[in-house]
Short mmCIF file of C-alpha atoms and ligand atoms in Angstrom, two decimals:
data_model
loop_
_atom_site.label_atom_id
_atom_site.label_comp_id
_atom_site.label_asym_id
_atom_site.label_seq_id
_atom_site.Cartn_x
_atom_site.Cartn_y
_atom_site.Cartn_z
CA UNK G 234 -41.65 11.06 18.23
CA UNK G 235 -45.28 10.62 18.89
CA UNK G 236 -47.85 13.72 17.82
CA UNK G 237 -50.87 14.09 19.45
CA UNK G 238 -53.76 14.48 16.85
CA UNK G 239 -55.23 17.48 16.54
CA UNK G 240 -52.18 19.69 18.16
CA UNK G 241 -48.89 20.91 16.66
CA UNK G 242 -46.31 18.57 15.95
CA UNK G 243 -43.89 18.77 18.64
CA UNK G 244 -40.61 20.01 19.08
CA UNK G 245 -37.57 18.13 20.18
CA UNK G 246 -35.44 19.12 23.29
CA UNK G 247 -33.15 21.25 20.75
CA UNK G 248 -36.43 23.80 19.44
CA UNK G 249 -36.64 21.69 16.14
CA UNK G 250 -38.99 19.62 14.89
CA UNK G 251 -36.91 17.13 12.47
CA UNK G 252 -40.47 16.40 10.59
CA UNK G 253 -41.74 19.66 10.20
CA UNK G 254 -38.01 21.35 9.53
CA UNK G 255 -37.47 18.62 6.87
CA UNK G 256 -40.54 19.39 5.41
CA UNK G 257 -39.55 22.84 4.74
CA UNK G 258 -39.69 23.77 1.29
CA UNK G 259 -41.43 21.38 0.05
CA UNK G 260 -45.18 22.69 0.15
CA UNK G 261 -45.34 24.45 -2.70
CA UNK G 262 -43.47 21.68 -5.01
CA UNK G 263 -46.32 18.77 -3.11
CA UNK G 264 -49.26 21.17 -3.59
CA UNK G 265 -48.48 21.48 -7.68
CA UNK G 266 -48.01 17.93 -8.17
CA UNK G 267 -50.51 16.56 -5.24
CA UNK G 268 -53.07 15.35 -7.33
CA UNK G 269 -52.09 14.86 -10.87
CA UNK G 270 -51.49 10.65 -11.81
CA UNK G 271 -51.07 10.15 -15.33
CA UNK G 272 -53.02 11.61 -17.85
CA UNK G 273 -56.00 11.89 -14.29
CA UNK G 274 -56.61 14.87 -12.49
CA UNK G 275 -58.37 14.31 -9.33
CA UNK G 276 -58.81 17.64 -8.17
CA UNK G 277 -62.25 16.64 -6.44
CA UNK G 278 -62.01 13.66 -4.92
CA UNK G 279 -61.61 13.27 -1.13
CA UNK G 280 -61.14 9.37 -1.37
CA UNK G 281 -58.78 7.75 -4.65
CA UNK G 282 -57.99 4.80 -5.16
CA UNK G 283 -54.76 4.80 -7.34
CA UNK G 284 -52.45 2.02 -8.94
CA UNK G 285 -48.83 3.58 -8.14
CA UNK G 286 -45.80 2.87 -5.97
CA UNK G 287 -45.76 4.63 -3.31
CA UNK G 288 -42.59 6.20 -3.15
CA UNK G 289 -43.44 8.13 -6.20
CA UNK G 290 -46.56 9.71 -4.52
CA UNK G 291 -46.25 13.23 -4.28
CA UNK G 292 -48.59 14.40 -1.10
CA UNK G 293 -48.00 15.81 2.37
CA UNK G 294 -47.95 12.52 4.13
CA UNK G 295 -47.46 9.09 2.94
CA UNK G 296 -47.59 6.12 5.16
CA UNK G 297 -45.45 3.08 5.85
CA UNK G 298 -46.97 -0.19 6.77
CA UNK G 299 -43.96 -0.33 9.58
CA UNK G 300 -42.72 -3.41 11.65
CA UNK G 301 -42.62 -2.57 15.71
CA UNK G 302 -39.35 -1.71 15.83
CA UNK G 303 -39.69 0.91 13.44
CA UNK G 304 -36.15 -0.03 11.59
CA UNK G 305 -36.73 -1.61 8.59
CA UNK G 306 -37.85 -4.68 6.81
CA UNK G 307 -39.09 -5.89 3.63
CA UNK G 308 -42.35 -4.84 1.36
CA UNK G 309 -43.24 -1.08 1.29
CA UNK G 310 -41.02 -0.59 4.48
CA UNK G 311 -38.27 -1.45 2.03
CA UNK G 312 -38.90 0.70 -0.73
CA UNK G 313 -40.08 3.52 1.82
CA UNK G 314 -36.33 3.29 3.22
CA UNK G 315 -34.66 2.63 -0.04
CA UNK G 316 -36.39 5.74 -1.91
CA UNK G 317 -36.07 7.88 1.55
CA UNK G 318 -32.39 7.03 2.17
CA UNK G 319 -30.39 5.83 5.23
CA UNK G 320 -31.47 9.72 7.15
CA UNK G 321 -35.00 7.85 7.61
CA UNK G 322 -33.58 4.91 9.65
CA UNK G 323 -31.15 7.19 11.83
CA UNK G 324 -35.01 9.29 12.85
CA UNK G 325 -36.38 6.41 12.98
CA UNK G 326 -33.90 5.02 15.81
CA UNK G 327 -35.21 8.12 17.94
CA UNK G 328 -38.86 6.32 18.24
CA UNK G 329 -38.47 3.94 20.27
CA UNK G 330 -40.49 1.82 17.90
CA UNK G 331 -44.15 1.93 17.69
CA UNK G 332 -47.52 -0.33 19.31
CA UNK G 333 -49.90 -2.41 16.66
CA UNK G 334 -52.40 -0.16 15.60
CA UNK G 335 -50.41 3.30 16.73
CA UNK G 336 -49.01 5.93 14.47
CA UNK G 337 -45.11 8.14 14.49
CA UNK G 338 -44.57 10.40 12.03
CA UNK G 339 -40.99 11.65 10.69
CA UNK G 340 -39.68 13.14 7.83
CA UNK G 341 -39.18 12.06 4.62
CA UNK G 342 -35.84 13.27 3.29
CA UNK G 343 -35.02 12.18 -0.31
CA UNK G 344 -39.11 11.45 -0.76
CA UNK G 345 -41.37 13.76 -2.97
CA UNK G 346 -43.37 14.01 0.15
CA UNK G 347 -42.77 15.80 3.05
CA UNK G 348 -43.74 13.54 6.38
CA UNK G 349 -43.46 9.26 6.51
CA UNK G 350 -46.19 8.71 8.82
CA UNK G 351 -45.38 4.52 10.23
CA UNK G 352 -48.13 2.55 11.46
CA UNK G 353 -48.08 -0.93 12.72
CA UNK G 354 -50.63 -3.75 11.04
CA UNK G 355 -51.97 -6.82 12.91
CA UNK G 356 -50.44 -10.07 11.93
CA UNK G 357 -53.55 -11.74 10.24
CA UNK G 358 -54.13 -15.04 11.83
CA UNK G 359 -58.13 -15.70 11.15
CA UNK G 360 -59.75 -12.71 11.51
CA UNK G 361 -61.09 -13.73 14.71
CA UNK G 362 -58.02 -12.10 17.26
CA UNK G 363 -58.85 -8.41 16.58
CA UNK G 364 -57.28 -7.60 13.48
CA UNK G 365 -60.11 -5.68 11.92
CA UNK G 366 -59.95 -3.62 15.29
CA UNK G 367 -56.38 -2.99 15.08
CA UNK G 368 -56.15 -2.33 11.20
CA UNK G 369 -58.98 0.71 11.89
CA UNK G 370 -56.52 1.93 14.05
CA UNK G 371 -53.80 1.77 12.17
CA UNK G 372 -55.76 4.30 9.50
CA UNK G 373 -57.46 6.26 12.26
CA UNK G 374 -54.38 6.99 13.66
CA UNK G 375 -52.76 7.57 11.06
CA UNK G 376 -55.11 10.51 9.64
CA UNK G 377 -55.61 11.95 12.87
CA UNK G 378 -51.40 12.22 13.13
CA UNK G 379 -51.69 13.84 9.37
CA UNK G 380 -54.39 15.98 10.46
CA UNK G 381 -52.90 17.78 13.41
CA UNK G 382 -49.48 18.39 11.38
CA UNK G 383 -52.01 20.04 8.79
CA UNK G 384 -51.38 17.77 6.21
CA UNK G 385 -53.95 17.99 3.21
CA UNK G 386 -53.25 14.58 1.19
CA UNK G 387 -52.33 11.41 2.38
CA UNK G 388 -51.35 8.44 1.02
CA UNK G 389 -51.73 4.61 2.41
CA UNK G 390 -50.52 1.33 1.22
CA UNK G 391 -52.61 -1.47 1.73
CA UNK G 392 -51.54 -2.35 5.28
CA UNK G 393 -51.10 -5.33 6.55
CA UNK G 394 -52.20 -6.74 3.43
CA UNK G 395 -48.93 -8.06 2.05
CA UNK G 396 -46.02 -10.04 4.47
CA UNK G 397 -48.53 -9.71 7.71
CA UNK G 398 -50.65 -11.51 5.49
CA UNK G 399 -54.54 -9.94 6.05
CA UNK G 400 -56.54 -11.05 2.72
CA UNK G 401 -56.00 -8.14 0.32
CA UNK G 402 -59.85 -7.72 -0.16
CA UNK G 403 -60.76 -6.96 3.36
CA UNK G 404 -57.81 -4.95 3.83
CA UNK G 405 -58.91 -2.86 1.31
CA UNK G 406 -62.56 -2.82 2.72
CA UNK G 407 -61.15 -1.55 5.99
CA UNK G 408 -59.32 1.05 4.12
CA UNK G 409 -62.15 2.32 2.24
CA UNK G 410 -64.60 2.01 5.13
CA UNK G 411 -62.46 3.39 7.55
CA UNK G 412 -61.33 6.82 5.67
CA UNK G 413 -64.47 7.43 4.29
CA UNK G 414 -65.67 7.62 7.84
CA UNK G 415 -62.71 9.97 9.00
CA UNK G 416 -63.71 12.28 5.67
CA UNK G 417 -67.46 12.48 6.91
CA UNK G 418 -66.02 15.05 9.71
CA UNK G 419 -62.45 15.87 8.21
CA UNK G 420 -61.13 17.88 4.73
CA UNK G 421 -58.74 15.90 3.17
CA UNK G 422 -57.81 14.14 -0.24
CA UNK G 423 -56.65 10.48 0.51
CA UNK G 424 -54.98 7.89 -1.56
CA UNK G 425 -55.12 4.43 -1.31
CA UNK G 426 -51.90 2.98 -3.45
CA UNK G 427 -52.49 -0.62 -4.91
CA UNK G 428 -48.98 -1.69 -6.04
CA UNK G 429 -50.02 -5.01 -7.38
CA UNK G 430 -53.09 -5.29 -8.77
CA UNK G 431 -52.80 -8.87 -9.91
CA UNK G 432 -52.78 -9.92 -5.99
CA UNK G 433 -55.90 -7.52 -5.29
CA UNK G 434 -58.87 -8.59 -5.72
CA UNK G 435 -62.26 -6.88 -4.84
CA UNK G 436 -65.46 -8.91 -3.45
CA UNK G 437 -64.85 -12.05 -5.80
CA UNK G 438 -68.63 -12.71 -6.23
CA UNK G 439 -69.30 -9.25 -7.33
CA UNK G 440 -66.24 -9.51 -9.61
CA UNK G 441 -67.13 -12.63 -11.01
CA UNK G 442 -71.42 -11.41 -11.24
CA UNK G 443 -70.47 -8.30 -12.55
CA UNK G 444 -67.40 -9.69 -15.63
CA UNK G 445 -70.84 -12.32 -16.36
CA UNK G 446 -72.99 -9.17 -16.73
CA UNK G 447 -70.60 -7.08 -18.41
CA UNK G 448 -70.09 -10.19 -21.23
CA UNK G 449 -73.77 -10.47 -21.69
CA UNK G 450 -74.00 -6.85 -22.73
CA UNK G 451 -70.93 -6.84 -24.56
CA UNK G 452 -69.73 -4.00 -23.29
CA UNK G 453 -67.24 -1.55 -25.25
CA UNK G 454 -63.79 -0.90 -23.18
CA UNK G 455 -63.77 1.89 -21.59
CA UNK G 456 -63.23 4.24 -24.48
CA UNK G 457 -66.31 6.14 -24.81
CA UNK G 458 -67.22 7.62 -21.74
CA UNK G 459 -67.65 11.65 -21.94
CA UNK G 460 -70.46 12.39 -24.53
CA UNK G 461 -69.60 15.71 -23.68
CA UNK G 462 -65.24 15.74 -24.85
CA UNK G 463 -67.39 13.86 -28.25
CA UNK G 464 -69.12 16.54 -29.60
CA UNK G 465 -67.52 19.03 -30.14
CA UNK G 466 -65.58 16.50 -33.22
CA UNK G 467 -68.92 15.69 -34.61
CA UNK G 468 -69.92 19.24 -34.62
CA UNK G 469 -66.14 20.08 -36.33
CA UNK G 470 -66.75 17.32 -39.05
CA UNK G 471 -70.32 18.53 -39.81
CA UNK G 472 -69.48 22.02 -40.52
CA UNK G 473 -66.50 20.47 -42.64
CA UNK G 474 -68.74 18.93 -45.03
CA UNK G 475 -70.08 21.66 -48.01
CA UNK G 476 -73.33 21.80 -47.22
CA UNK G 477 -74.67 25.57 -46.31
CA UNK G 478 -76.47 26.55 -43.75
CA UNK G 479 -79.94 27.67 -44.14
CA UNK G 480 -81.03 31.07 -43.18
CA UNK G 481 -82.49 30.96 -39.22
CA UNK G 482 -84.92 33.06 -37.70
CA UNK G 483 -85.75 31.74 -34.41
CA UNK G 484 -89.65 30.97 -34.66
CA UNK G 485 -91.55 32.47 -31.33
CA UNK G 486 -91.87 28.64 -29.93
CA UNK G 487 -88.14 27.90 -29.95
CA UNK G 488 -87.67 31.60 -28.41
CA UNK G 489 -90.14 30.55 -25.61
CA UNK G 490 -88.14 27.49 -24.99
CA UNK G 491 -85.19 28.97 -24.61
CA UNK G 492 -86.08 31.70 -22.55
CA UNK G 493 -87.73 29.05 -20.15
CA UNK G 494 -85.29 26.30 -19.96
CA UNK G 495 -86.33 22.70 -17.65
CA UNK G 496 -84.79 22.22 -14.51
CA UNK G 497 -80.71 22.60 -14.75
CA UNK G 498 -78.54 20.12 -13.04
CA UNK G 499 -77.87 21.96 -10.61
CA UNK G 500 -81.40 23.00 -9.39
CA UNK G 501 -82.37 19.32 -10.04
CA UNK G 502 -79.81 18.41 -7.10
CA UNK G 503 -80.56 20.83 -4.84
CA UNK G 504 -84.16 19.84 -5.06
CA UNK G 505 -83.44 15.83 -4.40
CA UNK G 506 -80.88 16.89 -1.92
CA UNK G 507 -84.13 18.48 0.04
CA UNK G 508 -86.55 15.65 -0.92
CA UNK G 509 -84.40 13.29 0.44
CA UNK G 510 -84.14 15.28 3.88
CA UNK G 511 -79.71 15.20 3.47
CA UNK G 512 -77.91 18.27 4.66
CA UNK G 513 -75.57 19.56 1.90
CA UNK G 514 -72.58 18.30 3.57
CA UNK G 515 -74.22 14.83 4.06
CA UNK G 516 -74.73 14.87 0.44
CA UNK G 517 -71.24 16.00 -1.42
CA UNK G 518 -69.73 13.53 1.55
CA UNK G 519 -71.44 10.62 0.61
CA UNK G 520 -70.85 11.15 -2.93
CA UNK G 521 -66.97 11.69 -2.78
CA UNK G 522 -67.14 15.06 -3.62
CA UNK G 523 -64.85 18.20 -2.26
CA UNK G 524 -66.63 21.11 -0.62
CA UNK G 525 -65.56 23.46 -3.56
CA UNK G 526 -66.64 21.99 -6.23
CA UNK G 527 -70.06 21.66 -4.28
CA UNK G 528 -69.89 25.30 -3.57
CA UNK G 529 -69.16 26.06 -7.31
CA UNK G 530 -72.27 23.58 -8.42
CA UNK G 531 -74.66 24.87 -5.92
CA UNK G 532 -73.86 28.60 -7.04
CA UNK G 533 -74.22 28.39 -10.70
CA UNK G 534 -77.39 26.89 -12.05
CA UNK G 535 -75.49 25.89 -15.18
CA UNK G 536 -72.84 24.23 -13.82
CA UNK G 537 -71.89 20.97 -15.95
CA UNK G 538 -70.52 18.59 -13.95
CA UNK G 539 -68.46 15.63 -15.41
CA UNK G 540 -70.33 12.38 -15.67
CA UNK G 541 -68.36 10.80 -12.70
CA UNK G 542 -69.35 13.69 -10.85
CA UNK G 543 -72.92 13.24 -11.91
CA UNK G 544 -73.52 9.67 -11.18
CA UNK G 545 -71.82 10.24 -7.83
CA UNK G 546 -74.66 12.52 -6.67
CA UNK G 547 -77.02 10.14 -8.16
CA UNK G 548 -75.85 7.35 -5.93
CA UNK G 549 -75.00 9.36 -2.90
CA UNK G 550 -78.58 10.80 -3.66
CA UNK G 551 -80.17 6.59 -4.00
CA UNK G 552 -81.79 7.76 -7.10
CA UNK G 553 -83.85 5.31 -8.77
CA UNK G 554 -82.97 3.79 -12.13
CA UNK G 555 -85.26 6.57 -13.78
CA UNK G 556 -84.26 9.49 -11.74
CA UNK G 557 -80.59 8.52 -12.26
CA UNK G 558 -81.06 8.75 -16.15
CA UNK G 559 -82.98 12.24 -15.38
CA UNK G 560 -80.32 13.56 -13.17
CA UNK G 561 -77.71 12.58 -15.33
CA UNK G 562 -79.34 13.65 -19.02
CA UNK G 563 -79.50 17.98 -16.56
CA UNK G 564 -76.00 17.51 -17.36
CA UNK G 565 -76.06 16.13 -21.00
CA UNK G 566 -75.12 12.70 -20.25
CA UNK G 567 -76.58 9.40 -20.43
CA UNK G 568 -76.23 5.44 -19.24
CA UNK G 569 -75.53 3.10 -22.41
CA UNK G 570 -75.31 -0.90 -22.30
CA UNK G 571 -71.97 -0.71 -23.86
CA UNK G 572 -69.58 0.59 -21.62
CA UNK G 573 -68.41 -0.95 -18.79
CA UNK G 574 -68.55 2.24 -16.47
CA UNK G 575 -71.96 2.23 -17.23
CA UNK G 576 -72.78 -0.63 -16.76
CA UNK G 577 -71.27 -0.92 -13.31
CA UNK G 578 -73.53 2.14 -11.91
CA UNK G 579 -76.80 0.52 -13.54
CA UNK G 580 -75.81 -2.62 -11.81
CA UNK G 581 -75.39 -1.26 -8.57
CA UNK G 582 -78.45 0.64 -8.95
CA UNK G 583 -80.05 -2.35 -10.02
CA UNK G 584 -79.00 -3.76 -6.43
CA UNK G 585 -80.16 -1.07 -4.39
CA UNK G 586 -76.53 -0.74 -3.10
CA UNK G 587 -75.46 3.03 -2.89
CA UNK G 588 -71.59 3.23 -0.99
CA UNK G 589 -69.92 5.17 -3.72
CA UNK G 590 -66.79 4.18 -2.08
CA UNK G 591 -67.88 0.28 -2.23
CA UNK G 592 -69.02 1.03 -6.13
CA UNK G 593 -65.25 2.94 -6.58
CA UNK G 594 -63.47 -0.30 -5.47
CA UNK G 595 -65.35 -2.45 -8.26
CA UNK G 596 -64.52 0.46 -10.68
CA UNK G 597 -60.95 0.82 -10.18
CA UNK G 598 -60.64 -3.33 -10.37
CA UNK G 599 -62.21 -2.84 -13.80
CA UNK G 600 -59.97 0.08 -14.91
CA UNK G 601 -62.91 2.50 -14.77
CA UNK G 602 -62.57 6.07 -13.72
CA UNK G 603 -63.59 6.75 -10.19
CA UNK G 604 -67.23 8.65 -8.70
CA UNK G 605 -66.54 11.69 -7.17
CA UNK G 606 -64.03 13.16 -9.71
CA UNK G 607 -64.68 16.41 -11.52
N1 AR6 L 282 -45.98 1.03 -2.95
C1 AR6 L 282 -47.25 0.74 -2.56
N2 AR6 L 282 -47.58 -0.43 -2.02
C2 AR6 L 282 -46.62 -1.35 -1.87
C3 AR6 L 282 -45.29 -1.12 -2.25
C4 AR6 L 282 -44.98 0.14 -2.82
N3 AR6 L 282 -43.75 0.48 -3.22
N4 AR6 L 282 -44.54 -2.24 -1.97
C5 AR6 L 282 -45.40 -3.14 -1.46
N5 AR6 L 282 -46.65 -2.61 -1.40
P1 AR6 L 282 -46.18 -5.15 3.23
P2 AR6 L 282 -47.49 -5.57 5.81
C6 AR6 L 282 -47.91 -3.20 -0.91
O1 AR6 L 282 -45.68 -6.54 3.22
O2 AR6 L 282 -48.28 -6.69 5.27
C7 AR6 L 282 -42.33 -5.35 6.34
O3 AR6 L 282 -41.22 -6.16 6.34
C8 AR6 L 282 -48.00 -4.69 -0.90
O4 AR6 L 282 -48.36 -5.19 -2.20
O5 AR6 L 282 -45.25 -4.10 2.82
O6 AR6 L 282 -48.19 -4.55 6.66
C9 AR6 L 282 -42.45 -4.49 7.61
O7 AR6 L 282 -41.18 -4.17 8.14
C10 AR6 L 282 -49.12 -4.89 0.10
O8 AR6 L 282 -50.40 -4.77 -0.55
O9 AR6 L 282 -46.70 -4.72 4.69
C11 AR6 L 282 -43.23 -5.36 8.53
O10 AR6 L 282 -42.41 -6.29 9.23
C12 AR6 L 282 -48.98 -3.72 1.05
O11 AR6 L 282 -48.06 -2.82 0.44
C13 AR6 L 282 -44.14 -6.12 7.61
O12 AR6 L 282 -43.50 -6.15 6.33
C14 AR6 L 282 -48.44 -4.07 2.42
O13 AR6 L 282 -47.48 -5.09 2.31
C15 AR6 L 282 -45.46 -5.42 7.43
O14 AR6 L 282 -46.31 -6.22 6.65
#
């Protein structure tokens, strides 16, 4: 069955949507678990990237990188069918298969989500027949489908990029590109599921610039990010030790200080965000960020963001090297030469390139956590 985007799913000649009745039941149970990976929350995030199988992703809406007939085959088809059990092919018979580059949603029936939306990828042949054309479609179609059957997180596979043979590192590009452009003008968390990492591999010459930049600052792994999760044991250990502490009488200077605090975070942003003639919306877009968690920022001049939140703003802002560091100290953090995270946003800020969602792809091919989360 075909849904038009941006109008109910329709019924079938019995009343019943087989989709949406399947998908009874299962909000509640997808909304809990929608965005929790690991030991991650992404609560925040409009755009993840995210090493899982896909089968296991618990959203409204995940999507199968289909063949045209719609019944079956190999790669994520496979496991799609396998996980979903043989209900999914009997639907699926209904379609009448599906056009390169179109969209058909059904249910999902043993699945933890509650619609398959399949899509059709281009056979890659040498990039020169349309296939960057047809694998926008695929996504644009795709999240329009999701978005008129209300669906609030979806979930893609790399299409295309595995038996249909489209190199893995454009395929992603088109991903990335292509739902960060449906986000600009549409509310929605989306996944993108790498299932093999070993066979993905970002822009090669900024891997291999970036691992040769990394080495020559002997960066740290990735342990010490959150300055702010560290203090709080220093402080413990310090007032462990014997030592007493001295009487305090707050002398009239520190009192002024403190009743006249700089510039929070949060005033700090809402300052460049004018400077730099954005629109709110242009702004928290840009840097990956959900319209709450704006909302909440914007509203309470003490807000303290996490530092992927931070330098997210910072790049969706183009802050200079110096700003960033200002921006980011508002919130109590700071940019060190020994962790690779760090590293990575100094480097693209070296470059003058600002796409958090290009930056994201480098930082989830170095195990990094993602800009835009909270
Ligand atoms: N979860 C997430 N991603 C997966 C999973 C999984 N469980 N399994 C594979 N991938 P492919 P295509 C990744 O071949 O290139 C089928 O036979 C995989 O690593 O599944 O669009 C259909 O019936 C790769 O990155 O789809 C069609 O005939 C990506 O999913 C044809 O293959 C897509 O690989 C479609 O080929």
């Amino acid at each position: 069955m075909r849904f038009a985007p941006g109008k109910p799913a329709p019924k079938t000649r019995s009343g019943r949507c087989p989709a949406l009745d399947h998908a009874k039941g299962k909000t509640a149970k997808t909304r809990a678990a929608a965005q929790v990976f690991g030991s991650v929350r992404y609560f925040d995030m409009p755009l993840i990237i995210v090493k899982n199988d896909i089968t296991k992703m618990t959203v409204d809406a995940i999507v199968n990188a289909a063949s045209p007939s719609l019944l079956g085959g190999g790669g994520v088809d496979g496991c799609i069918h396998r996980a979903a059990g043989p209900e999914l092919l009997n639907e699926c018979r209904t379609l009448g298969g599906c056009e390169t580059g179109q969209a058909k949603a059904t249910g999902a029936y043993n699945l933890p989500c509650k619609y398959v939306l399949h899509t059709v990828g281009p056979v890659w042949r040498d990039g020169r027949h349309g296939e960057k054309a047809l694998l926008e479609a695929c996504y644009s179609n795709s999240l329009a489908l999701a978005a008129g059957m209300q669906c609030r997180t979806v979930a893609f596979p790399l299409i295309s990029a595995g038996v249909y043979g489209y190199p893995a590192d454009l395929a992603l590009r088109v991903a990335v590109d292509t739902v960060s452009d449906f986000l600009l003008r549409n509310e929605m968390t989306v996944y993108i599921v790498i299932f093999d990492k070993a066979a993905y591999r970002t822009d090669a010459a900024v891997l291999s610039e970036l691992t040769e930049y990394i080495n020559s600052r002997d960066a740290a792994p990735a342990a010490a990010f959150y300055c702010r999760e560290q203090s709080p044991k220093r402080a413990e250990l310090f007032c462990q030790s014997d030592c007493a502490l001295p009487d305090f009488k707050l002398d009239s200077e520190l009192d002024r200080r403190l009743k006249e605090p700089d510039e929070s975070f949060s005033q700090m942003l809402m300052r460049k965000i004018d400077e730099k003639g954005l629109t709110d919306v242009q702004c928290y877009k840009k840097a990956n960020i959900d319209r709450k968690l704006f909302s909440k920022i914007r509203s309470d001049k003490h807000y303290r963001p996490g530092k992927t939140t931070a330098a997210a703003f910072a790049i969706a802002l183009e802050l200079s090297a110096g700003e960033t560091e200002d921006l980011l100290r508002k919130a109590g953090y700071a940019l060190s030469g020994s962790n690779k995270f760090d590293i990575i946003i100094q480097y693209f800020i070296d470059k003058g390139q600002y796409n958090v969602f290009h930056i994201n792809e480098v930082l989830f091919a170095f195990d990094q956590p993602l800009l835009g989360g909270k």
